[in-house]
XYZ file of N, CA and C in Angstrom:
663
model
N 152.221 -23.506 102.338
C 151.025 -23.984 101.668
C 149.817 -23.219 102.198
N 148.463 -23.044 101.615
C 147.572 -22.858 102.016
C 146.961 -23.044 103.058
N 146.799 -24.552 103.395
C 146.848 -25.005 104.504
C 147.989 -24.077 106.039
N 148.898 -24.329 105.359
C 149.588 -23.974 106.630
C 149.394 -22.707 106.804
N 148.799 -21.475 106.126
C 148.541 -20.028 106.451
C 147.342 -20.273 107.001
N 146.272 -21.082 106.777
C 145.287 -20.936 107.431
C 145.177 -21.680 108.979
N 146.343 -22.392 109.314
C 146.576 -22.514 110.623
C 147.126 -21.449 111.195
N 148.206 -21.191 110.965
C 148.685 -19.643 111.728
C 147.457 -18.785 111.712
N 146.697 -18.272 110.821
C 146.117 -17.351 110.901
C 144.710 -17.941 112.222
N 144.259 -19.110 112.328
C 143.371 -19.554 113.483
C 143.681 -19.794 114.874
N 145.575 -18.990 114.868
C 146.308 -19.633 116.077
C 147.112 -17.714 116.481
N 146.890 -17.150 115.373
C 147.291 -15.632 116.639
C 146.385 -14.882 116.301
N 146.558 -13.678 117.266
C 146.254 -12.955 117.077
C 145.651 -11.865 115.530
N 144.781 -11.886 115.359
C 143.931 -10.954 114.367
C 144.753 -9.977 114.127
N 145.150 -9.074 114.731
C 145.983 -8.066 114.382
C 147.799 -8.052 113.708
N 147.932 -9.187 114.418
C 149.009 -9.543 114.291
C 148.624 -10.691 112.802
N 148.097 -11.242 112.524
C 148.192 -11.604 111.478
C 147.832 -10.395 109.799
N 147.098 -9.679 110.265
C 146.984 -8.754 109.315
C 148.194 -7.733 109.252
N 148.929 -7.318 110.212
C 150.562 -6.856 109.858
C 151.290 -7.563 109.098
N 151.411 -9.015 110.053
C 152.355 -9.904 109.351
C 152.437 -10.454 108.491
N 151.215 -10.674 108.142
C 151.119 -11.725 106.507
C 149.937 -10.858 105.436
N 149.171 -10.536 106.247
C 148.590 -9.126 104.595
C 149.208 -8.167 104.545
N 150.114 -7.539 105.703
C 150.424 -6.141 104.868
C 149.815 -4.968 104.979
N 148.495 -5.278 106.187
C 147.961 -4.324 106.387
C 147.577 -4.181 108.202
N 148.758 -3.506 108.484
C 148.546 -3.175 109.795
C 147.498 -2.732 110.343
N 146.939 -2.551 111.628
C 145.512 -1.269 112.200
C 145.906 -1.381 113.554
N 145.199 -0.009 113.939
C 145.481 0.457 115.376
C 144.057 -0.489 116.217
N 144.037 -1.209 116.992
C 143.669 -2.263 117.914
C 142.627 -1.224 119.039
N 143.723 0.476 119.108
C 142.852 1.140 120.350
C 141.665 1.989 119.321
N 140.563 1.827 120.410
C 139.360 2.490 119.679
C 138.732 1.735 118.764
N 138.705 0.447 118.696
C 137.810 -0.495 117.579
C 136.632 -0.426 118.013
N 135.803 -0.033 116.832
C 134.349 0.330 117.235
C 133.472 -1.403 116.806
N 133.942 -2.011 116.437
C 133.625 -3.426 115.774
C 134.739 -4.262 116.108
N 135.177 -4.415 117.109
C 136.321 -5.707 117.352
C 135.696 -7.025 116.455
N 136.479 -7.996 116.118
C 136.365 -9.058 115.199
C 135.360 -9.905 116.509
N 136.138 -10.072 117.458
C 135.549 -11.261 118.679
C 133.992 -10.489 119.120
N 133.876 -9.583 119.406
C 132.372 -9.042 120.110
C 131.165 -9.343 118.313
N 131.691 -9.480 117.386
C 130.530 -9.784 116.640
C 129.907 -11.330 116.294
N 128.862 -11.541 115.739
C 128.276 -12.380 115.456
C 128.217 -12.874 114.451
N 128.440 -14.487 114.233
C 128.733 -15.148 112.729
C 127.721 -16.395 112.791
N 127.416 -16.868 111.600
C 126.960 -18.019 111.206
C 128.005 -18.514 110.165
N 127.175 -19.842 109.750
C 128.226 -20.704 108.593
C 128.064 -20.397 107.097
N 126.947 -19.496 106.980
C 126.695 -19.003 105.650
C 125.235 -19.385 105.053
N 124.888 -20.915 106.132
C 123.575 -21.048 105.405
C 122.165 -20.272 106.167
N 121.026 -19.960 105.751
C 120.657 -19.276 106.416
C 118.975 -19.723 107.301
N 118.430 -19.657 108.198
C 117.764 -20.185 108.585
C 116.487 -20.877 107.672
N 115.978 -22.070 107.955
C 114.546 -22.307 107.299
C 113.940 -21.179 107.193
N 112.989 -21.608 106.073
C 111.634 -20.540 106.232
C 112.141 -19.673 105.090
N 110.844 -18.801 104.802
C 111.038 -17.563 103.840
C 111.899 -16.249 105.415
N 112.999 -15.483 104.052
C 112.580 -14.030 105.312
C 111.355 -13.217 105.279
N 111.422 -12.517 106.809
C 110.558 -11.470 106.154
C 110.653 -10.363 105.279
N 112.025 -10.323 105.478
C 112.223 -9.021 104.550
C 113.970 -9.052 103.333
N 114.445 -9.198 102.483
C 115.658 -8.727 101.725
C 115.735 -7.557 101.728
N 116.596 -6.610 101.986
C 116.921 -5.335 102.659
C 118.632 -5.299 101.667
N 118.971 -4.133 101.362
C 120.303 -3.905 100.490
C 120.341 -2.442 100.570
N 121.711 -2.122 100.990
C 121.863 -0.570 101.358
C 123.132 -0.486 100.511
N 123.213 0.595 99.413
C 124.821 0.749 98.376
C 125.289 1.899 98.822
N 126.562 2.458 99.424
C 127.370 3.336 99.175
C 127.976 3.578 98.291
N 127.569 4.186 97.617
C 128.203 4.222 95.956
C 129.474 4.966 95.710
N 130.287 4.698 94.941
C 131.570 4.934 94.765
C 131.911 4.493 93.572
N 133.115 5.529 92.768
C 132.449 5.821 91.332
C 134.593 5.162 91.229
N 135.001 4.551 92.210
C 136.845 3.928 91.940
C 137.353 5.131 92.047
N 138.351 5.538 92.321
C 139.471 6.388 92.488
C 139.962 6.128 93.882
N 140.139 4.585 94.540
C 140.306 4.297 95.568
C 139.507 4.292 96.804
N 138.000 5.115 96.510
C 136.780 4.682 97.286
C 136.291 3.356 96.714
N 135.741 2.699 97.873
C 134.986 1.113 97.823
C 133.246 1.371 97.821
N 132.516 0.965 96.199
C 131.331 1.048 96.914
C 131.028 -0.258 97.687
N 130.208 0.039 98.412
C 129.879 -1.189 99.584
C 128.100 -1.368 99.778
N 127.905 -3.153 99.212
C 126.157 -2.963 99.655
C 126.257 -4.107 100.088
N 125.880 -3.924 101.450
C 125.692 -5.195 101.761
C 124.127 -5.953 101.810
N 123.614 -7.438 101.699
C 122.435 -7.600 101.286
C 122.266 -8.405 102.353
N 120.779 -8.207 103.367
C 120.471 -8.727 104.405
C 119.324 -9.258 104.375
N 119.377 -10.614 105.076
C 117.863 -11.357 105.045
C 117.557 -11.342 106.748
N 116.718 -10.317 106.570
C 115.841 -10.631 107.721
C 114.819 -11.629 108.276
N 115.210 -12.026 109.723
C 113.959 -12.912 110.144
C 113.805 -12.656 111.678
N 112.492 -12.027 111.611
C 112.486 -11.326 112.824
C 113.130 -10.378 113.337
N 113.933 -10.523 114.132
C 115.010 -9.388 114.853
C 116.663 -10.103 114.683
N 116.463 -10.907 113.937
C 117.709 -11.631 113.430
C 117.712 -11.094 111.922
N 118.954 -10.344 111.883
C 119.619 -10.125 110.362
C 120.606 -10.524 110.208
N 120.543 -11.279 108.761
C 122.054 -11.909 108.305
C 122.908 -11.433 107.329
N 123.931 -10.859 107.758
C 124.501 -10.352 106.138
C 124.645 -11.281 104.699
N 124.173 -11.854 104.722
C 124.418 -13.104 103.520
C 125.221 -13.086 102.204
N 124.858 -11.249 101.899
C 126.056 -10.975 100.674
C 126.188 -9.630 100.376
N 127.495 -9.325 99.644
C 127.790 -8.001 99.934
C 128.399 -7.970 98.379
N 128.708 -6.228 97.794
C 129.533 -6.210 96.266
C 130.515 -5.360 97.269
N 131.688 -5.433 96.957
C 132.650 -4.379 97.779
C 133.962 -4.594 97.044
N 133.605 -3.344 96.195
C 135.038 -3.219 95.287
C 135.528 -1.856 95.392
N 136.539 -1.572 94.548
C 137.012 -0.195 94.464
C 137.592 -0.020 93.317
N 136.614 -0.289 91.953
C 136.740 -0.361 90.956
C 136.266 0.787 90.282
N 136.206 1.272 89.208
C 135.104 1.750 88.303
C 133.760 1.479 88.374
N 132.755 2.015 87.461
C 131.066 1.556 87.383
C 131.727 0.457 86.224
N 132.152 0.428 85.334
C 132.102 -0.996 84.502
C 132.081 -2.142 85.291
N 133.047 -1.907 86.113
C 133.004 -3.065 87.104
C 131.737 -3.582 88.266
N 131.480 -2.227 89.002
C 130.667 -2.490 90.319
C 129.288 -2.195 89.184
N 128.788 -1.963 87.906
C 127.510 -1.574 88.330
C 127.251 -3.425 87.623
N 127.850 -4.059 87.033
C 127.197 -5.547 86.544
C 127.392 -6.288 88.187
N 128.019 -6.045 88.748
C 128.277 -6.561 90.403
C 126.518 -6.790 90.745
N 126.374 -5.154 91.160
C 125.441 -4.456 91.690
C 124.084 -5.638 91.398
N 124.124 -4.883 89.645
C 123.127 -5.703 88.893
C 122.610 -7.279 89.564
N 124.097 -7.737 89.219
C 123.730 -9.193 89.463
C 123.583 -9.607 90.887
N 123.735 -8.896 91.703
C 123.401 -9.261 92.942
C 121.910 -9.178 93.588
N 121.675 -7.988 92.815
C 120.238 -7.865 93.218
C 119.240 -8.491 92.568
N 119.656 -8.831 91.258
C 119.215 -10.108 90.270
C 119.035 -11.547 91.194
N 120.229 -11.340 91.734
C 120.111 -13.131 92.737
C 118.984 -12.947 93.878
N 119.173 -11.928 94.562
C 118.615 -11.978 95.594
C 117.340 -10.947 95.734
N 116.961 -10.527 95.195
C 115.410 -10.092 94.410
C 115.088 -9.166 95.785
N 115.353 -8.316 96.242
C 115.664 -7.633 97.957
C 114.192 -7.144 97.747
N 112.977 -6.898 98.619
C 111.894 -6.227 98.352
C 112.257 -4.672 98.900
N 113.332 -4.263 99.245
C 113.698 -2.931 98.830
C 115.201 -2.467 98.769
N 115.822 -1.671 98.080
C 117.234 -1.665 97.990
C 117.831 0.096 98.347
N 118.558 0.466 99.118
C 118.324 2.277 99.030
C 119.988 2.179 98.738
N 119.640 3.410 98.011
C 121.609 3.756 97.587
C 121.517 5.734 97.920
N 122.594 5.833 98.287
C 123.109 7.153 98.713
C 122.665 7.844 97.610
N 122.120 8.886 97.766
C 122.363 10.018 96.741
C 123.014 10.604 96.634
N 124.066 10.854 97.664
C 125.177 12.246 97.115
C 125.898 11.719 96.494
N 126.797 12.308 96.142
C 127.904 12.560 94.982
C 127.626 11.149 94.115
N 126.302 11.700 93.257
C 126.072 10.813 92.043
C 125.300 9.819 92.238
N 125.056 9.322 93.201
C 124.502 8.109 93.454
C 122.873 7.966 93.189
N 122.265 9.110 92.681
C 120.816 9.100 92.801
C 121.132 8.647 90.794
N 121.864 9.378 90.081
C 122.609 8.761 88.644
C 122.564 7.360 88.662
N 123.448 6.702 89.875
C 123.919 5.093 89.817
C 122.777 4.654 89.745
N 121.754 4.993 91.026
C 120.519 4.072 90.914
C 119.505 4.177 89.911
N 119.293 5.019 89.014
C 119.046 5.581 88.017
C 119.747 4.275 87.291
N 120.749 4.637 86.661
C 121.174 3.353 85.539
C 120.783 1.834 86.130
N 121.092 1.461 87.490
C 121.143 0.137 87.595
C 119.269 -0.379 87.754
N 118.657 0.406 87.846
C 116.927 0.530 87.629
C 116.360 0.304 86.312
N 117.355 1.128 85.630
C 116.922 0.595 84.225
C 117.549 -0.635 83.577
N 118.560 -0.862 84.166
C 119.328 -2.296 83.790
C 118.567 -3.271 83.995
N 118.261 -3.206 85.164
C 117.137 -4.386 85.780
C 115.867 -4.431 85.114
N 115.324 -3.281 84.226
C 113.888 -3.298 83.767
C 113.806 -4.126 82.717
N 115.250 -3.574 81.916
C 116.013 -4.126 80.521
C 115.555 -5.790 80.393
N 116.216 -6.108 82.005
C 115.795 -7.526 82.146
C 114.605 -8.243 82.834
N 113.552 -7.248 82.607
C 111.923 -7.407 83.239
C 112.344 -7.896 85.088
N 113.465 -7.307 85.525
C 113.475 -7.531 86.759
C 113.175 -6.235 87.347
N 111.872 -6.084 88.300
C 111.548 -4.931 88.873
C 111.524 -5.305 90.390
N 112.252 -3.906 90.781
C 112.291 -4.024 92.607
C 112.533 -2.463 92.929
N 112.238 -2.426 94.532
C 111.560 -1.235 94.355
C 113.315 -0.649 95.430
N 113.712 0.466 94.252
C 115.125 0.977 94.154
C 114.828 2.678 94.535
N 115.590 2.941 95.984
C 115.126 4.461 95.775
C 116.766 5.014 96.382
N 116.879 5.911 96.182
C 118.397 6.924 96.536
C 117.301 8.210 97.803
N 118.781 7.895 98.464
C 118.275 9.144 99.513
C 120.145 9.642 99.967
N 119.423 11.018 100.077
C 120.644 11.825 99.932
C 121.398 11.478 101.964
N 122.270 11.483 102.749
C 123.158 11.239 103.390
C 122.599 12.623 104.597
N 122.428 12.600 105.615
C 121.695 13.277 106.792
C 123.704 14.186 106.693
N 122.531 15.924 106.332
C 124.047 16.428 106.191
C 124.380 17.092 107.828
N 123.559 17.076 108.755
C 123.954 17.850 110.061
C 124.583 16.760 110.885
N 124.619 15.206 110.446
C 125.425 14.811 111.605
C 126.531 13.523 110.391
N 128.112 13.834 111.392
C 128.995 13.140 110.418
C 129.013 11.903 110.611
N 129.111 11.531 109.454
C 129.565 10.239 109.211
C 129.839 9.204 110.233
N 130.442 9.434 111.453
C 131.620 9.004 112.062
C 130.143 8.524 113.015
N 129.352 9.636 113.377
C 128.269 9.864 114.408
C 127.427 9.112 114.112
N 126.807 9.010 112.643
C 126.151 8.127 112.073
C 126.216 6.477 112.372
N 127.506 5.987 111.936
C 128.009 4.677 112.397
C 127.918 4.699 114.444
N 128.279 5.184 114.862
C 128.290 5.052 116.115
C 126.630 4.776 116.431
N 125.960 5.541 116.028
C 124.931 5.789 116.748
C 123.924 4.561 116.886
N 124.298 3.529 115.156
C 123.547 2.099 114.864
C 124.204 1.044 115.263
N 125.604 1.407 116.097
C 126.620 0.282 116.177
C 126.137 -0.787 117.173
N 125.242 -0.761 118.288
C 124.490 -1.597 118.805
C 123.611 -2.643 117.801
N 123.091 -1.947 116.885
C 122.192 -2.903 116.051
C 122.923 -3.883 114.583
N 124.339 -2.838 114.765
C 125.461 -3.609 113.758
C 125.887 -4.839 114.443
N 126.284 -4.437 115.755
C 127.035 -6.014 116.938
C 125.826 -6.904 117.125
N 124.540 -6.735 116.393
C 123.573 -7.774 116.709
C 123.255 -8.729 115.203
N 123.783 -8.009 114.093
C 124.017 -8.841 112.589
C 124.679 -9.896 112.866
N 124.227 -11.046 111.883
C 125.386 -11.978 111.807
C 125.702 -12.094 110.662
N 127.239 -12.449 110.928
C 127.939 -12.018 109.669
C 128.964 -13.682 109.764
N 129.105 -13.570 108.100
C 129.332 -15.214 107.204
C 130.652 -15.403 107.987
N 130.829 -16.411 108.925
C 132.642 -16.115 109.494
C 133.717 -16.696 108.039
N 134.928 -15.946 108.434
C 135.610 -15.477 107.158
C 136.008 -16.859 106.707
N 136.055 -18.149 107.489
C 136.707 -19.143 106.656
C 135.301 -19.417 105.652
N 134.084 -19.350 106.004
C 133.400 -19.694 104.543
C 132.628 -18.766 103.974
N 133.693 -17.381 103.799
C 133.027 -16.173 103.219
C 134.428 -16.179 101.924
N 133.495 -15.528 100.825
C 134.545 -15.487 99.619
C 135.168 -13.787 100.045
N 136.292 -14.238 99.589
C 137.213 -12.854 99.080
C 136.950 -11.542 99.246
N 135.675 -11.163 98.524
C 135.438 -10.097 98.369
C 134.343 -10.019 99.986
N 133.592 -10.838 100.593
C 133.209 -10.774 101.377
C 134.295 -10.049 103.133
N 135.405 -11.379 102.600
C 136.521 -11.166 103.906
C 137.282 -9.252 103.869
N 137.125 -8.804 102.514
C 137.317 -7.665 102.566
C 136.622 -6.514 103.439
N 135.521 -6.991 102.708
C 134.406 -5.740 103.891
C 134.217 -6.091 105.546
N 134.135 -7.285 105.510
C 134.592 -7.667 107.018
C 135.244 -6.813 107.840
N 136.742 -6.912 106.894
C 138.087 -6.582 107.756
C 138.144 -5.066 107.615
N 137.301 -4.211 106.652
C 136.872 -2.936 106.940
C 136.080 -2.184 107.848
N 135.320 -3.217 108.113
C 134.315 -3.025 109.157
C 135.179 -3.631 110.864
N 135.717 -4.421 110.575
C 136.572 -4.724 112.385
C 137.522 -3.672 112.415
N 137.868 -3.229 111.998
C 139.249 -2.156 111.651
C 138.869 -0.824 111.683
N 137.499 -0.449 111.795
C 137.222 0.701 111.859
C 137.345 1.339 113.318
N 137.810 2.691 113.421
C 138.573 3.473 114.590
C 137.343 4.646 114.815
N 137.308 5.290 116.096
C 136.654 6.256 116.699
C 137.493 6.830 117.255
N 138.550 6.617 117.139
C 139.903 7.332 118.046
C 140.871 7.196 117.025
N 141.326 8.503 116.121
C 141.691 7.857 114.932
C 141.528 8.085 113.675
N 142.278 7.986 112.541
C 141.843 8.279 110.960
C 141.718 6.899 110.580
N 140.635 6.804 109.903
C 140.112 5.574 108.998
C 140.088 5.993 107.762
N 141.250 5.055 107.198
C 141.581 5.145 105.853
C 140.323 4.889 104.751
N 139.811 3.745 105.157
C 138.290 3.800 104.447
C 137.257 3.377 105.376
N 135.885 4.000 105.293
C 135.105 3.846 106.003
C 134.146 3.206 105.626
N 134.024 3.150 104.044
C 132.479 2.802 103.389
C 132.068 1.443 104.099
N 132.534 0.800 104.300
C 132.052 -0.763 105.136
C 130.719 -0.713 106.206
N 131.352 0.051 106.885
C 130.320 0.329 108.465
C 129.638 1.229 107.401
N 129.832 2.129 107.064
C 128.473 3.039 106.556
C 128.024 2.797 105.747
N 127.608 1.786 104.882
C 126.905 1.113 104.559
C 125.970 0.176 105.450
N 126.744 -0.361 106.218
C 125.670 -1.147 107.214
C 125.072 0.159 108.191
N 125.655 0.759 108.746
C 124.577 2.339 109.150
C 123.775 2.486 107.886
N 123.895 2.596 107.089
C 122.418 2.976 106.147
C 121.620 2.033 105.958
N 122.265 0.302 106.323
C 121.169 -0.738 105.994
C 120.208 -1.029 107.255
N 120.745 -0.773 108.487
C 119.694 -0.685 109.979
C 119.198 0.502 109.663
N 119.139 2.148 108.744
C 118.440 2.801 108.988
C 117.220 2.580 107.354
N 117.900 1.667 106.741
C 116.520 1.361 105.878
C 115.702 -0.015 106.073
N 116.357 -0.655 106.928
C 115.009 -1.654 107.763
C 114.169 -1.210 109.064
N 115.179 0.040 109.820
C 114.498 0.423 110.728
C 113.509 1.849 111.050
N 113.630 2.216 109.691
C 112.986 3.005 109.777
C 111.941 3.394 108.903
N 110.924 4.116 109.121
C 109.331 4.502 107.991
C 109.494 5.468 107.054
N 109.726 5.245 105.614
C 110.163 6.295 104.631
C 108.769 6.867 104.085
N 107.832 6.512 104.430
C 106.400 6.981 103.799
C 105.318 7.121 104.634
N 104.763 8.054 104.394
C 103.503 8.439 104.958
C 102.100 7.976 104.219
N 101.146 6.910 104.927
C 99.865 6.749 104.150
C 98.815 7.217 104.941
N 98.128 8.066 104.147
C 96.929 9.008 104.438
C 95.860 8.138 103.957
N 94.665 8.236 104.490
C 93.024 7.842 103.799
C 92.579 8.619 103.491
N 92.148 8.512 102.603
C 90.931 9.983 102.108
C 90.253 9.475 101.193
N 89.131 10.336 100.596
C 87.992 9.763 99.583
C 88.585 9.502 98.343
N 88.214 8.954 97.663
C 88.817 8.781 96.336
C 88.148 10.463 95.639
N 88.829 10.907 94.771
C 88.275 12.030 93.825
C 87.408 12.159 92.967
N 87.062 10.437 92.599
C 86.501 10.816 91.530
C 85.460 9.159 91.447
C-alpha cells in the first residue's frame, strides 16, 4: 500500500531506497548536496510580504534534457524554494507550465538562459504573458562561457545549502523530482542530468547580483 512505501522509505537509507524501489540508483561518493546537510520547511511560507519573487529557467527544448525554474520567495537572507516547473518534455508542454507559474506567482524578476535558444523561449513566454495583460520584467542572459558548468554550481553551493527547500513528503511530484536531481548531483563523477543545481546557480546569481548600471545626468532636453 501507499502507506506502507512511505514507511520504508522514512526508515532507510535515501540511497538505498532510490535503488530499491525507484529504480534509480546514485553514487553516495562526492555528493555536492547530500539530502541531510540541506534545509526544509513544511511548504507554508513565512508571514509578511517577501521582499523579493526571484525565478531562474534553464531552458530545455525535451530530447531528454529537463528545463528547470525554480521560483523563490525571498525574506531577508532567507530564501524559499516554494515552486519549481521541471519537466523533460517538449515547449507544448513546459512553455503553458512556465506561463502558468509565473502567472501564479507574479516574480518581480524572472532570468532564463540564453544559449541554445533560450533568449527565443523567453521571447514567446513574454508575449504569452502580455496576451494576458500580465507584465513582469523577463530578461535572458547568455551562460558565463570561460568557466564550466560544474564550477559554476560549486562555486554558489554554500548559498544553495542555505535555501529551504519544501521537504518531499509535502512537495508534489514534479517538485520531489528536482529535489532528487539536485541531492544526487556528483563532483567526482558523471551526472547524468545536471539542470537542477544549475538552475539554482543561476537563481543565487540573479538575486545576488547587480545587472544594471544607473548613471545621473541632466536631462537633454
Amino acid at each position: 500500500s501507499t502507506a506502507y512505501y512511505h514507511a520504508r522509505r522514512a526508515n532507510i537509507a535515501r540511497a538505498t531506497w532510490w535503488a530499491k524501489y525507484m529504480g534509480s540508483p546514485y553514487v553516495r561518493e562526492g555528493l555536492l548536496f547530500p539530502a541531510e546537510e540541506l534545509q526544509y520547511y513544511n511548504g507554508v511560507l513565512p508571514d509578511g510580504e517577501p521582499d523579493r519573487i526571484v525565478a531562474a529557467c534553464d531552458v530545455a527544448w525535451g530530447g531528454g534534457d529537463y528545463l528547470s525554474m525554480p521560483v523563490c520567495y525571498c525574506y531577508g537572507d532567507a530564501w524559499y524554494i516554494h515552486d519549481v516547473v521541471f519537466s523533460n518534455l517538449d515547449k507544448t508542454v513546459t512553455q503553458p507550465l512556465v506561463e502558468g507559474k509565473l502567472s501564479q506567482h507574479l516574480p518581480h524578476s524572472a532570468v532564463f538562459e540564453a544559449n541554445n535558444g533560450g533568449h527565443e523561449y523567453c521571447s514567446t513566454i513574454d508575449t504569452r504573458l502580455r496576451d494576458k495583460n500580465v507584465r513582469l520584467n523577463l530578461t535572458s542572459r547568455p551562460a558565463p562561457t570561460k568557466t564550466s558548468k560544474i564550477a559554476r554550481i560549486v562555486k554558489v553551493a554554500p548559498e544553495i545549502r542555505k535555501m529551504f527547500f519544501i521537504q518531499p513528503k509535502y512537495a508534489s511530484q514534479e517538485y520531489r523530482a528536482f529535489l532528487n536531481q539536485v541531492c544526487t548531483f556528483v563532483i567526482t563523477g558523471k551526472n547524468e542530468h545536471d539542470d537542477a543545481p544549475d538552475s539554482l546557480a543561476m537563481l543565487v546569481d540573479a538575486i545576488s547580483s547587480n545587472f544594471g548600471v544607473v548613471t545621473v545626468m541632466e536631462r537633454p532636453f
